[in-house]
Short mmCIF file of C-alpha atoms and ligand atoms in Angstrom, two decimals:
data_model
loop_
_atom_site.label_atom_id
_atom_site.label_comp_id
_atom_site.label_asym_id
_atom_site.label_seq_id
_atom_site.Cartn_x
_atom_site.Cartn_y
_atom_site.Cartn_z
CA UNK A 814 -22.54 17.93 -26.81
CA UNK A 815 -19.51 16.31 -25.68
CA UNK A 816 -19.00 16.53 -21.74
CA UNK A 817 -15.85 18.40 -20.64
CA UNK A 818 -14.06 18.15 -17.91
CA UNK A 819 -14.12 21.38 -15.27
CA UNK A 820 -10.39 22.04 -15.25
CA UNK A 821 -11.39 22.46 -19.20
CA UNK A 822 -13.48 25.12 -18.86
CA UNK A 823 -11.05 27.81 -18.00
CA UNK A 824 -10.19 28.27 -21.45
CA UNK A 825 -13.14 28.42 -23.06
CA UNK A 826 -14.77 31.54 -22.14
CA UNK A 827 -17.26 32.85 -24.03
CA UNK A 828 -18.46 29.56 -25.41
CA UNK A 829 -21.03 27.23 -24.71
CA UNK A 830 -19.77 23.85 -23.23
CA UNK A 831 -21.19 20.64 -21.26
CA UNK A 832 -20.08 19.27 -17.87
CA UNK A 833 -21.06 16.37 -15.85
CA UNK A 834 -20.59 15.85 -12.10
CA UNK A 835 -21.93 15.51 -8.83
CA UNK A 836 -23.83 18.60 -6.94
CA UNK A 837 -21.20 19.16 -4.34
CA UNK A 838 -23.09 21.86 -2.44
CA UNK A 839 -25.88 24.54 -3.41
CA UNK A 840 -26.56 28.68 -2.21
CA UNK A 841 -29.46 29.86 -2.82
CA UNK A 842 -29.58 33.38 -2.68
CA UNK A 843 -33.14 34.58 -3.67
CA UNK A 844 -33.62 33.64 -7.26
CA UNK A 845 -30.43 33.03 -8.15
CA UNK A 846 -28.64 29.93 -7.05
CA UNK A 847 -25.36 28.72 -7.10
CA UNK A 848 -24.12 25.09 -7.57
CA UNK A 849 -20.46 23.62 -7.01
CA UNK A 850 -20.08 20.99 -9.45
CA UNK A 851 -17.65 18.14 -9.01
CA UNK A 852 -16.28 16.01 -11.15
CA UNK A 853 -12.83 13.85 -10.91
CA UNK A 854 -10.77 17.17 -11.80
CA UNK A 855 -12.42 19.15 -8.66
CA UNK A 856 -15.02 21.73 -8.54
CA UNK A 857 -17.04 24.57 -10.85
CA UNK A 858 -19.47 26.99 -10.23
CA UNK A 859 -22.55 27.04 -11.68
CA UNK A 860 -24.54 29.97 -11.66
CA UNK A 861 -28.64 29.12 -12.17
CA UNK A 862 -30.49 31.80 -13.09
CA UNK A 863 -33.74 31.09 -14.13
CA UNK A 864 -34.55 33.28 -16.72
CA UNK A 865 -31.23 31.74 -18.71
CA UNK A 866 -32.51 28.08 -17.99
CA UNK A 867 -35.79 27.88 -19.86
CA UNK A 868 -37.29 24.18 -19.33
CA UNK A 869 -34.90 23.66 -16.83
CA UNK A 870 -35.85 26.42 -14.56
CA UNK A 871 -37.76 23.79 -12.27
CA UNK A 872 -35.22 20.80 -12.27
CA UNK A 873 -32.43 23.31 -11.43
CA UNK A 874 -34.66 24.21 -8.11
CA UNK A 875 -35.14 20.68 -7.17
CA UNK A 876 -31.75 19.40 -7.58
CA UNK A 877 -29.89 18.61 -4.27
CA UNK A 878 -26.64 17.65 -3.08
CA UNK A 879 -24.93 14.23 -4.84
CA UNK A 880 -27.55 14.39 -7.50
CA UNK A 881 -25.63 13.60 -10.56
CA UNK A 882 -26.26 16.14 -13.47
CA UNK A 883 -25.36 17.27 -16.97
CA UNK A 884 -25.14 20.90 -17.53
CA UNK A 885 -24.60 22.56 -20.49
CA UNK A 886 -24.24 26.81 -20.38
CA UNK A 887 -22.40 29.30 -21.36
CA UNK A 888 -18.57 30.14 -19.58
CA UNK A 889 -18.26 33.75 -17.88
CA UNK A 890 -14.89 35.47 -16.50
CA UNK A 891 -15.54 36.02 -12.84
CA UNK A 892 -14.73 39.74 -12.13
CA UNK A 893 -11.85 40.40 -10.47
CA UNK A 894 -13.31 40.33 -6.73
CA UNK A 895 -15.28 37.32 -7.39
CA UNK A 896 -12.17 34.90 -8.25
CA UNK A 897 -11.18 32.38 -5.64
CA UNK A 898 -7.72 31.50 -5.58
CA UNK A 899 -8.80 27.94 -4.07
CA UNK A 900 -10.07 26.48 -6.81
CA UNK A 901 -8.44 25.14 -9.80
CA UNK A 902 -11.39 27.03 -12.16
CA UNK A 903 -11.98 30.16 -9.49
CA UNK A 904 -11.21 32.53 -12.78
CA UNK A 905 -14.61 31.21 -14.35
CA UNK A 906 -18.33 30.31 -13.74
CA UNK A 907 -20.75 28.47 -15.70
CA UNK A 908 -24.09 30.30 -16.66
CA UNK A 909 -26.22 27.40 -16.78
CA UNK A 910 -28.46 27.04 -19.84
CA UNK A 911 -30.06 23.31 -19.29
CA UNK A 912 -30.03 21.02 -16.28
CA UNK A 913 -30.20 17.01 -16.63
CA UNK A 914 -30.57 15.08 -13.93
CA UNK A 915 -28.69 11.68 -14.94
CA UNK A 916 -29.52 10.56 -11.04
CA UNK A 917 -31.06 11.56 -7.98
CA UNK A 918 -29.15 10.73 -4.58
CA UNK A 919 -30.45 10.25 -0.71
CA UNK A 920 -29.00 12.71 1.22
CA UNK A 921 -25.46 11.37 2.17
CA UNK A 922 -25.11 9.71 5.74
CA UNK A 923 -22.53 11.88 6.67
CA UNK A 924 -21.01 15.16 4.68
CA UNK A 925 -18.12 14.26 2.17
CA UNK A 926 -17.69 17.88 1.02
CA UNK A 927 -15.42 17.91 4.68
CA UNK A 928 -12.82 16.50 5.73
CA UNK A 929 -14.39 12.72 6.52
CA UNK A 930 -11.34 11.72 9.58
CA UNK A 931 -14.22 12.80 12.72
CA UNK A 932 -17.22 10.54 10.89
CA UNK A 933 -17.52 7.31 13.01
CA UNK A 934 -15.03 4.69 11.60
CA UNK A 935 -18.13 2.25 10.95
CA UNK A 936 -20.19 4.28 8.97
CA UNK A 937 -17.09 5.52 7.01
CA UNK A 938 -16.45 2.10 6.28
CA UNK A 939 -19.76 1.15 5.42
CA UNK A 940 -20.61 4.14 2.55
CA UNK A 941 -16.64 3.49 1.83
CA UNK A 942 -17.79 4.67 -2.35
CA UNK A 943 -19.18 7.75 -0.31
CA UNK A 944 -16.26 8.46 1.48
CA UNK A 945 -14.08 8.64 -1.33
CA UNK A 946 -15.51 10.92 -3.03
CA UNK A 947 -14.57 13.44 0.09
CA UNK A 948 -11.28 15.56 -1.12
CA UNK A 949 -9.20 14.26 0.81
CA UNK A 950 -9.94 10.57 0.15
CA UNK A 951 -9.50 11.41 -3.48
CA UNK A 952 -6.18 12.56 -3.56
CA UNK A 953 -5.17 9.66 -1.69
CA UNK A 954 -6.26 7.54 -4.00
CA UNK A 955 -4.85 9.41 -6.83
CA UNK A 956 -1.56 10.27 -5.11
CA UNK A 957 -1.44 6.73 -4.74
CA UNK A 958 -1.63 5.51 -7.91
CA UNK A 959 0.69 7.86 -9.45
CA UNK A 960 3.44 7.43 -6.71
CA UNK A 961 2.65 3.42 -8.23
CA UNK A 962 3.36 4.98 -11.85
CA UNK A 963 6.75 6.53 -10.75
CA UNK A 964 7.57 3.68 -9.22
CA UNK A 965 7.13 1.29 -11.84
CA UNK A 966 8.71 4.20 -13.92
CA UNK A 967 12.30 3.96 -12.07
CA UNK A 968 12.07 0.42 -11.50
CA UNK A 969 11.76 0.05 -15.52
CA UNK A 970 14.53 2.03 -16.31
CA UNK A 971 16.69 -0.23 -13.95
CA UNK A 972 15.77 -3.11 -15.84
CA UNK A 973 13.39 -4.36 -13.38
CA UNK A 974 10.29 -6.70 -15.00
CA UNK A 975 7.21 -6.45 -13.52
CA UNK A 976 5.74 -10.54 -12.80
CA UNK A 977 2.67 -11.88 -10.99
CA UNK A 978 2.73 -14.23 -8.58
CA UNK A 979 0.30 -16.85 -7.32
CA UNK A 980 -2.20 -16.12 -4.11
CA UNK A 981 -3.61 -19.30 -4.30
CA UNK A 982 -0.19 -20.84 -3.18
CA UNK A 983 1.69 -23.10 -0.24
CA UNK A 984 2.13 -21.56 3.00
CA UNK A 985 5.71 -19.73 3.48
CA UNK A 986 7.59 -19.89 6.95
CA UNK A 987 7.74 -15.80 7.52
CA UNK A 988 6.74 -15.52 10.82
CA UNK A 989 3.24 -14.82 10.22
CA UNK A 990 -0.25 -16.83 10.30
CA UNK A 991 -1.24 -17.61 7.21
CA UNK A 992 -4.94 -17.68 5.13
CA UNK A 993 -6.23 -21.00 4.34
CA UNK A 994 -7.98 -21.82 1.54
CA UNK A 995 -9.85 -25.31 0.94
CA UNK A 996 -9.04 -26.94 -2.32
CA UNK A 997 -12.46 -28.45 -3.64
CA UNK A 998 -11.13 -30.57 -6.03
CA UNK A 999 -8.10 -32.47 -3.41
CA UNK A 1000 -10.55 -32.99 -0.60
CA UNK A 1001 -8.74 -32.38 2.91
CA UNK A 1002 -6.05 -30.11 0.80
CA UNK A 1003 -5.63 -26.51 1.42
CA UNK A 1004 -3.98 -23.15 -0.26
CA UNK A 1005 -2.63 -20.35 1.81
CA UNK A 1006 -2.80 -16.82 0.49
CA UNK A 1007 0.83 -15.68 0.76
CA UNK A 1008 2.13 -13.57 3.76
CA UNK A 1009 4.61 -12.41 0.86
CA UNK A 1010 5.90 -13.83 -2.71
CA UNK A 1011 9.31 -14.72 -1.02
CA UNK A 1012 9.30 -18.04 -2.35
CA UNK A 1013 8.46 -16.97 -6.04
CA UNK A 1014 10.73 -13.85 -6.01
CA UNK A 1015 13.25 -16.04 -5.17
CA UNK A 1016 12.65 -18.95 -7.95
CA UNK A 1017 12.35 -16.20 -10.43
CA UNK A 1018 15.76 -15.06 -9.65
CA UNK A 1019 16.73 -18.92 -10.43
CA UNK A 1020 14.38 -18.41 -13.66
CA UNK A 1021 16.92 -15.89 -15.18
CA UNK A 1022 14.62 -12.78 -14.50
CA UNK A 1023 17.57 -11.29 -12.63
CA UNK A 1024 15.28 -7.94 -11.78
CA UNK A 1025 11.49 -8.58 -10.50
CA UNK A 1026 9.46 -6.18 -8.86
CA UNK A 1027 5.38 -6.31 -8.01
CA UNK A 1028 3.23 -4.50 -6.30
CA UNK A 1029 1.97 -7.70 -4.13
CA UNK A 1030 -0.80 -8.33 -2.06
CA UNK A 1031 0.31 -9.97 0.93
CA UNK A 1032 -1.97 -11.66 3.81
CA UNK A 1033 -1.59 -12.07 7.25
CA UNK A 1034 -3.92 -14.11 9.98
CA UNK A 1035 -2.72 -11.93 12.66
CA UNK A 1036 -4.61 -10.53 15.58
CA UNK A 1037 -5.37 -6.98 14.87
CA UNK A 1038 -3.65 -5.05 16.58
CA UNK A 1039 -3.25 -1.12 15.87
CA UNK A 1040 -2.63 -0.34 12.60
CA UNK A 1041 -2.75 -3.88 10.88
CA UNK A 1042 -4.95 -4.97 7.86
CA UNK A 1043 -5.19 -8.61 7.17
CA UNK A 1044 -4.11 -8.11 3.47
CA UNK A 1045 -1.90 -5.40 2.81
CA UNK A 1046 0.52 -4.00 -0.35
CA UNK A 1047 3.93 -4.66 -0.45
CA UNK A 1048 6.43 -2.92 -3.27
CA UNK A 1049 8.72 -6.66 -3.68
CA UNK A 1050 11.81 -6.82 -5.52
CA UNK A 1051 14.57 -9.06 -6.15
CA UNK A 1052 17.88 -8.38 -7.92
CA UNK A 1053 20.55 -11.07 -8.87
CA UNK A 1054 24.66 -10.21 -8.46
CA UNK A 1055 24.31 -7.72 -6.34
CA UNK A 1056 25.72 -7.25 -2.62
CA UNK A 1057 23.03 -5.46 0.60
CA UNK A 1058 24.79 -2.14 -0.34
CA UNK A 1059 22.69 -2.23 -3.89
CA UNK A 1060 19.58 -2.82 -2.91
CA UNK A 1061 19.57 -0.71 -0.28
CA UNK A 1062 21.13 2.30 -2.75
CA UNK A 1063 18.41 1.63 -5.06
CA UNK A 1064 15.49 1.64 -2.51
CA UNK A 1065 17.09 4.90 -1.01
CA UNK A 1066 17.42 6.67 -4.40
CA UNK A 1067 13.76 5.79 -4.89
CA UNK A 1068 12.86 7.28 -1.79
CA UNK A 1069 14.33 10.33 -2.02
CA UNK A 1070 13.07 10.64 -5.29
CA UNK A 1071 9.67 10.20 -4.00
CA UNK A 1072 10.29 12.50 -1.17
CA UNK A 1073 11.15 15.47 -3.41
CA UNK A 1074 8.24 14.43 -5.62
CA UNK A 1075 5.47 14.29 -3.41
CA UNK A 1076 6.69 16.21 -0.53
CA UNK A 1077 8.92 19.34 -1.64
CA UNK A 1078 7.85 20.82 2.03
CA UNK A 1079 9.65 18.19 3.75
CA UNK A 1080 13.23 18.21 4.97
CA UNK A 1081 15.05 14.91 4.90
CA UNK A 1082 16.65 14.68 8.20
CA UNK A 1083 20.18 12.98 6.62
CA UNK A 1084 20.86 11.87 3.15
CA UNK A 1085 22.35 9.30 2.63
CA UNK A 1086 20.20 8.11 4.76
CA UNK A 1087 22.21 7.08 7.97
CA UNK A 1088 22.94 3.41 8.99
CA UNK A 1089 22.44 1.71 12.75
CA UNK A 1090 23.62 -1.48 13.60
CA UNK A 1091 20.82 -3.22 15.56
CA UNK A 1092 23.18 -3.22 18.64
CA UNK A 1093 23.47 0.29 18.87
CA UNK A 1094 19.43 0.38 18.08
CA UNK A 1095 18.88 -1.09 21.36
CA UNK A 1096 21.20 0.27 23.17
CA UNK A 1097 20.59 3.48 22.91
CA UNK A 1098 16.80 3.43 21.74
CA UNK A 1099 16.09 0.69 23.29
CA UNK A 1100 13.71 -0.47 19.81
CA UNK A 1101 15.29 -1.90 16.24
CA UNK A 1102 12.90 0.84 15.05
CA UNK A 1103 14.61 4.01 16.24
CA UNK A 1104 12.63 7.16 15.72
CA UNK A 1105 15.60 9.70 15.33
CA UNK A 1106 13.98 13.20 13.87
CA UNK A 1107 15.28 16.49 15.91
CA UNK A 1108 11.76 17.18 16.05
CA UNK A 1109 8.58 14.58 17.05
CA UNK A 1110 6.25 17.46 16.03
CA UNK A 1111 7.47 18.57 12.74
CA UNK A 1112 4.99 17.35 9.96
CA UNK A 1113 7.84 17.64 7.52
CA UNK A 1114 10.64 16.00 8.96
CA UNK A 1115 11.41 13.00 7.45
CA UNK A 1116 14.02 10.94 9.38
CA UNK A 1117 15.03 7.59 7.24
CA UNK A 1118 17.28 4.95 8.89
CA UNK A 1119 18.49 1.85 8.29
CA UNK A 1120 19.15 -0.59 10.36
CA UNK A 1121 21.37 -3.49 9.74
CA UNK A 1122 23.55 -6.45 11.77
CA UNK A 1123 20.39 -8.10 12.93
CA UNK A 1124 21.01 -11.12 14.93
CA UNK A 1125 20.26 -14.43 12.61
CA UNK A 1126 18.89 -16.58 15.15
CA UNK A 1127 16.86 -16.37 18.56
CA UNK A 1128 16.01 -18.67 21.29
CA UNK A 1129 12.02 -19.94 21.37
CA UNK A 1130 10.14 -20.72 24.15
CA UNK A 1131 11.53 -24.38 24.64
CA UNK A 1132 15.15 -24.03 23.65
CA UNK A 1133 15.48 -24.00 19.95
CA UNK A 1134 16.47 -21.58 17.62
CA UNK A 1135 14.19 -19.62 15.00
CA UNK A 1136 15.10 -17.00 12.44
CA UNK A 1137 14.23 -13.32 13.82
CA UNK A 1138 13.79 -11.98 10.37
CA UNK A 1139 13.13 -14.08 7.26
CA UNK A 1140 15.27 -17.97 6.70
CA UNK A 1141 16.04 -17.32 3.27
CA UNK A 1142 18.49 -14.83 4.50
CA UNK A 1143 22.20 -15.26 4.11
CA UNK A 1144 24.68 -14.27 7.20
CA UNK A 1145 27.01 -11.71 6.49
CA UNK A 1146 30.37 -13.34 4.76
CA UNK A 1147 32.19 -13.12 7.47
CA UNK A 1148 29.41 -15.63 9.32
CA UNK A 1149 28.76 -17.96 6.97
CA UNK A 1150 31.00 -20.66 8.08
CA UNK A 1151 29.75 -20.47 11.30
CA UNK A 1152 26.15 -20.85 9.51
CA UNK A 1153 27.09 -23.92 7.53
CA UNK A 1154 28.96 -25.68 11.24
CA UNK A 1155 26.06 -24.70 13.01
CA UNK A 1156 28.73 -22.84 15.38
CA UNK A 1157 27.96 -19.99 17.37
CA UNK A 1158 24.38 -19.64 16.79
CA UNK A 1159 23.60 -16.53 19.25
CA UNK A 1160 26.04 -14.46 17.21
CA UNK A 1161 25.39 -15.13 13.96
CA UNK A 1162 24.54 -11.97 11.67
CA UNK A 1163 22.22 -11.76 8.82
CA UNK A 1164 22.63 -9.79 6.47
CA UNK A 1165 18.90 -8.51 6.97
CA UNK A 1166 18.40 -4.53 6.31
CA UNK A 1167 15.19 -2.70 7.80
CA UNK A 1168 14.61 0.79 6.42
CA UNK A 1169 12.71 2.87 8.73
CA UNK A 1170 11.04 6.36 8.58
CA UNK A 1171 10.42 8.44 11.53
CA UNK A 1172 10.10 5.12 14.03
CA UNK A 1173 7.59 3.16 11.84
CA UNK A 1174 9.70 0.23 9.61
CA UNK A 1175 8.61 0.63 6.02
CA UNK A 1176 10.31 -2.35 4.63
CA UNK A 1177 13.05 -4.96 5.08
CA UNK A 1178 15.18 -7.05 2.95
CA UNK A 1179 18.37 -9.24 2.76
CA UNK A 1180 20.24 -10.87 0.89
CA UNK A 1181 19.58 -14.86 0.71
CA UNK A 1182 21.29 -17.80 0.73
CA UNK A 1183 21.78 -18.98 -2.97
CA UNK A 1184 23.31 -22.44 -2.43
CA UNK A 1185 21.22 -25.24 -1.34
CA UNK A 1186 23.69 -26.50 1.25
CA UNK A 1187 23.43 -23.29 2.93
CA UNK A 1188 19.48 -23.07 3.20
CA UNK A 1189 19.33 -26.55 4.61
CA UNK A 1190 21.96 -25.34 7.18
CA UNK A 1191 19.25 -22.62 8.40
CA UNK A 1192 16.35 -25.01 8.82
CA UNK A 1193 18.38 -27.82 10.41
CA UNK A 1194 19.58 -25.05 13.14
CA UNK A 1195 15.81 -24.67 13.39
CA UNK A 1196 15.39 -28.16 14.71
CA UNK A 1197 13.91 -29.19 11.05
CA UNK A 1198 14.19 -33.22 10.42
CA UNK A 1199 15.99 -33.87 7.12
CA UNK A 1200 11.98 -34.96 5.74
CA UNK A 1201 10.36 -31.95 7.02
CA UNK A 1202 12.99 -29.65 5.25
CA UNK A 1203 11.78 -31.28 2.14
CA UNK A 1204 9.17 -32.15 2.48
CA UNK A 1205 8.37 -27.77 3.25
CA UNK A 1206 11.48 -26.57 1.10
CA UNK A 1207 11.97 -29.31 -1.35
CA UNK A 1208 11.20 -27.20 -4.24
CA UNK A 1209 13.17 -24.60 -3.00
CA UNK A 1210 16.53 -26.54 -2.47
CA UNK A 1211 15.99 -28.26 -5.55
CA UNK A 1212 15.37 -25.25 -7.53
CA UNK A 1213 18.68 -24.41 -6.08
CA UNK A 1214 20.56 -26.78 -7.50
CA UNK A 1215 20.13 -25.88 -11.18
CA UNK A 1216 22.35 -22.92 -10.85
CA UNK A 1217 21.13 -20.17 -8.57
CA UNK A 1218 22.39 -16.81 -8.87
CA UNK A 1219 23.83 -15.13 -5.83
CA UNK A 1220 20.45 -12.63 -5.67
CA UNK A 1221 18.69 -10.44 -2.94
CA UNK A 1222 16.17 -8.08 -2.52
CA UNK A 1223 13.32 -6.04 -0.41
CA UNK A 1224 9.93 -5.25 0.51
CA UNK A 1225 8.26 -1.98 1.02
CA UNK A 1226 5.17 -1.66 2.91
CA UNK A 1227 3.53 0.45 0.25
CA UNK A 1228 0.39 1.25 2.10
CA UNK A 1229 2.67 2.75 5.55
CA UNK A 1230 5.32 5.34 2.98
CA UNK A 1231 2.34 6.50 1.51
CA UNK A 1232 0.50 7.04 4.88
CA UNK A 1233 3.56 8.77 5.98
CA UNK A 1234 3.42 10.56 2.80
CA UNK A 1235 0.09 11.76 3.26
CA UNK A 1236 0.67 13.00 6.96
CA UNK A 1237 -1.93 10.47 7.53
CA UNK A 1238 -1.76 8.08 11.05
CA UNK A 1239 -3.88 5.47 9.74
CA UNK A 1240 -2.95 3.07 6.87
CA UNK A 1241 -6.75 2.45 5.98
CA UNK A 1242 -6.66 6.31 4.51
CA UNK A 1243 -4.84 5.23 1.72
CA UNK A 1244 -6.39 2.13 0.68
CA UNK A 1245 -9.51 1.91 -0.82
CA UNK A 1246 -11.29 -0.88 0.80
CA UNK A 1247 -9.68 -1.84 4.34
CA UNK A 1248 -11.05 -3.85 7.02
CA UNK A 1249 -12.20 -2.21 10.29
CA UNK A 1250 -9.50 -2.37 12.87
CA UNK A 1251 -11.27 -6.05 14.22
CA UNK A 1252 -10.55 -7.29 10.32
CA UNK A 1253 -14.47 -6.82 9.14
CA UNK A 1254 -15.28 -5.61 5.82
CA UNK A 1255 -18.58 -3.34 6.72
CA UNK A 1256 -19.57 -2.79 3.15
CA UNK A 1257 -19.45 -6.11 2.19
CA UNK A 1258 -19.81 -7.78 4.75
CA UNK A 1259 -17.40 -9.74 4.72
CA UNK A 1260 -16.46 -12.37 6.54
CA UNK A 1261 -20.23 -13.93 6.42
CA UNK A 1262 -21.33 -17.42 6.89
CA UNK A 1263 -21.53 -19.72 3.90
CA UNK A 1264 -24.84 -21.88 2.65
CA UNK A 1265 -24.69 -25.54 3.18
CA UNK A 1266 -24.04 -25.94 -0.19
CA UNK A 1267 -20.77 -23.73 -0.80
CA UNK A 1268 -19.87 -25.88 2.52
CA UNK A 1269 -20.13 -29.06 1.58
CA UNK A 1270 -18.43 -28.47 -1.96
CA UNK A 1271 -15.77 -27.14 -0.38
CA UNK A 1272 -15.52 -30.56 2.48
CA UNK A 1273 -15.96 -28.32 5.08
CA UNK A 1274 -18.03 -29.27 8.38
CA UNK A 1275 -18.14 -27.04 10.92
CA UNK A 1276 -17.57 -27.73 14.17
N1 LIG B 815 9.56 -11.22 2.27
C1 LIG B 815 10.07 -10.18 3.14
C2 LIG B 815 8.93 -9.56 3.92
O1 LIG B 815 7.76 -9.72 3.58
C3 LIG B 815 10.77 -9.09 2.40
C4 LIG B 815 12.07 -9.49 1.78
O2 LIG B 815 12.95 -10.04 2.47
O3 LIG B 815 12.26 -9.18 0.59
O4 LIG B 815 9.15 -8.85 4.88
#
């Protein structure tokens, strides 16, 4: 019989159906014993009685939690006091008429019919498949991927193409340690994984694309601190002809739609959302990442800012200048001479936005400098000898050259909104697979040492 699913079964009572699931948890009360089965829709009870299960009297006493069964019975209306409100199917039960046991399970290291957040991390980490079948996991995953639906949704109807970029790719001056990967075929060569498709959103824009968005995976060597994961999911986009004011209008509609979407409880502390100049950031926050909700303790207060006027440049260690926020920015117009005559460094403004939700920054954009002469102005106030800029950014500047649109854009750091979202603290709730907070995979394994072999292949000797 074919299986149904248990959000199904509501309407079929009276009739004799089939589900398949996982034992979620089992009463026994005397002879008669009741099951909840689970399956990706939620839960149903099964009532197993057995006088009603013939052959399968004994396999119904011997199942156990996690086994995963097929039952086929008969669908009952619960009377009125037995119905539980909770659960998606509480109007209906399932008289079971055969049990199949399609696989037996070890009892579970921890329980995943609760809430998994007090399990230690390791262990969660380690049975990750097993803690995501808990509840709560679940609709993580699945809020996840349709907030990813809706997304792609709105960014399609504003003419956005979705476009893949490279991982195996050249490393990308953002700030950020980068992955290296040996080439085996160009001994002594190397890829990076990309800290972000900057360069690529950027050429596409050149390519005629004139709206790109992806759903990236982005890497990052960094030292782990807090909240980090080594590879992470950015929401990129680039738009040609447009001015900061549009991409931040789009991002903000998106939000809000999201907002009322996903969270209907919350209150959105100001919309628009309000604007802070990174001046007034410091000054009176002392942090370009204000948190500014009336109230630190409200679960549904959602306070989005963004902050703007970000100094270009800042000093390094030994007296040069570096970008604070990405070098394929543009300054504001009203800078850009200054930019190109290399005048007045300290006070230069870029035209970076950061958009920031209750004191965590969930993304960051600008808009960038489209003309070759200008980008070369950036990396020779960064010290960068006329062969090092292109010998790093030839491509870039050449690519330049064959008619560049004016263009700009924005990331998202997918997996913080939706751990906002969620009213979760800790990004590795929404992602499937994360790293432990020291950057280990514990179900994997991963990192692990390499045989000799895979070594040598690769020309690596280690030290
Ligand atoms: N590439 C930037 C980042 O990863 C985002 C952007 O400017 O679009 O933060």
């Amino acid at each position: 019989m074919q299986r149904l699913l248990t959000s199904e079964i509501v309407a079929k009572v009276g009739e004799t159906v089939t589900v398949a699931g996982w034992i979620h948890a089992r009463r026994d009360m005397g002879k008669v014993a009741f099951f909840d089965l689970r399956d990706r829709e939620g839960l149903l009870q099964i009532v197993a009685v057995p006088g009603e299960l013939g052959d399968s009297a004994e396999i119904a006493n011997k199942v156990r939690s996690e086994w995963v069964v097929e039952i086929t019975g008969v669908v009952q209306a619960r009377g009125a006091k037995q119905i539980n409100d909770k659960l998606k199917t509480g109007t209906v039960e399932l008289l079971a008429k055969s049990v199949v046991v399609l696989n037996e399970s070890k009892t579970p290291p921890f329980e995943i019919d609760k809430d998994t957040r007090p399990v230690n991390e390791e262990a969660r980490l380690t049975y990750r498949y097993l803690d995501l079948r808990s509840e709560r996991m679940q609709k993580n995953l699945r809020t996840r991927s349709a907030m990813f639906q809706d997304m792609r949704q709105y960014l399609g109807n504003e003419g956005f193409i979705e476009v893949e970029t490279p991982v195996l790719t050249k490393g990308t001056p953002e700030g950020a340690r980068e992955f290296i990967v040996p080439s085996r075929l160009h001994p002594q060569n190397f890829y990076v994984l990309p800290q972000s498709p900057q360069q690529f959103k950027q050429l596409l824009m050149v390519s005629g694309v004139e709206r790109y968005y992806q759903f990236a995976k982005c890497f990052r060597d960094e030292d782990q601190r807090g909240d980090r994961q080594p590879e992470f999911t950015q929401l990129d986009l680039e738009m040609s002809f447009v001015e900061r004011e549009q991409v931040m209008q789009l991002i903000e509609t998106m939000l809000i739609d999201m907002v009322k979407k996903y969270r209907p409880d919350a209150k959105m502390q100001q919309v628009p959302f309000p604007h802070m100049s990174y001046k007034e950031a410091m000054e009176k926050h002392g942090t370009d990442r204000p948190d500014i909700r009336v109230d630190k303790n409200d679960p549904n207060e959602f306070a989005f800012l963004w902050v703007v006027d970000f100094p270009f440049f800042e000093k390094t260690e030994d007296g040069g200048w570096t970008f604070t926020h990405n070098p394929f920015s543009a300054a504001l117009p009203e800078w850009r001479d200054k930019l190109m005559n290399k005048e007045d460094i300290a006070n230069i403004i870029t035209s970076q936005y950061d958009i920031v939700l209750n004191g965590f920054e969930i993304g960051g954009g600008s808009i960038r400098n489209h003309r070759p002469e200008a980008l070369r102005s950036v990396f020779e106030i960064m010290g960068f000898t006329a062969e090092q800029i292109d010998e790093q950014f030839g491509h870039m500047l050449q690519a330049f050259e064959f008619g560049a649109p004016p263009h700009g854009g924005i990331a998202l750091g997918i997996d913080r909104v939706l751990a906002l979202f969620q009213g979760e603290a800790n990004i590795r709730e929404v992602m499937a697979f994360p790293k432990d907070g020291n950057a280990k995979d514990h179900m994997m394994g991963a990192p692990s040492p390499l045989p000799e072999k895979a070594l040598k292949e690769a020309n690596i000797k280690l030290a």
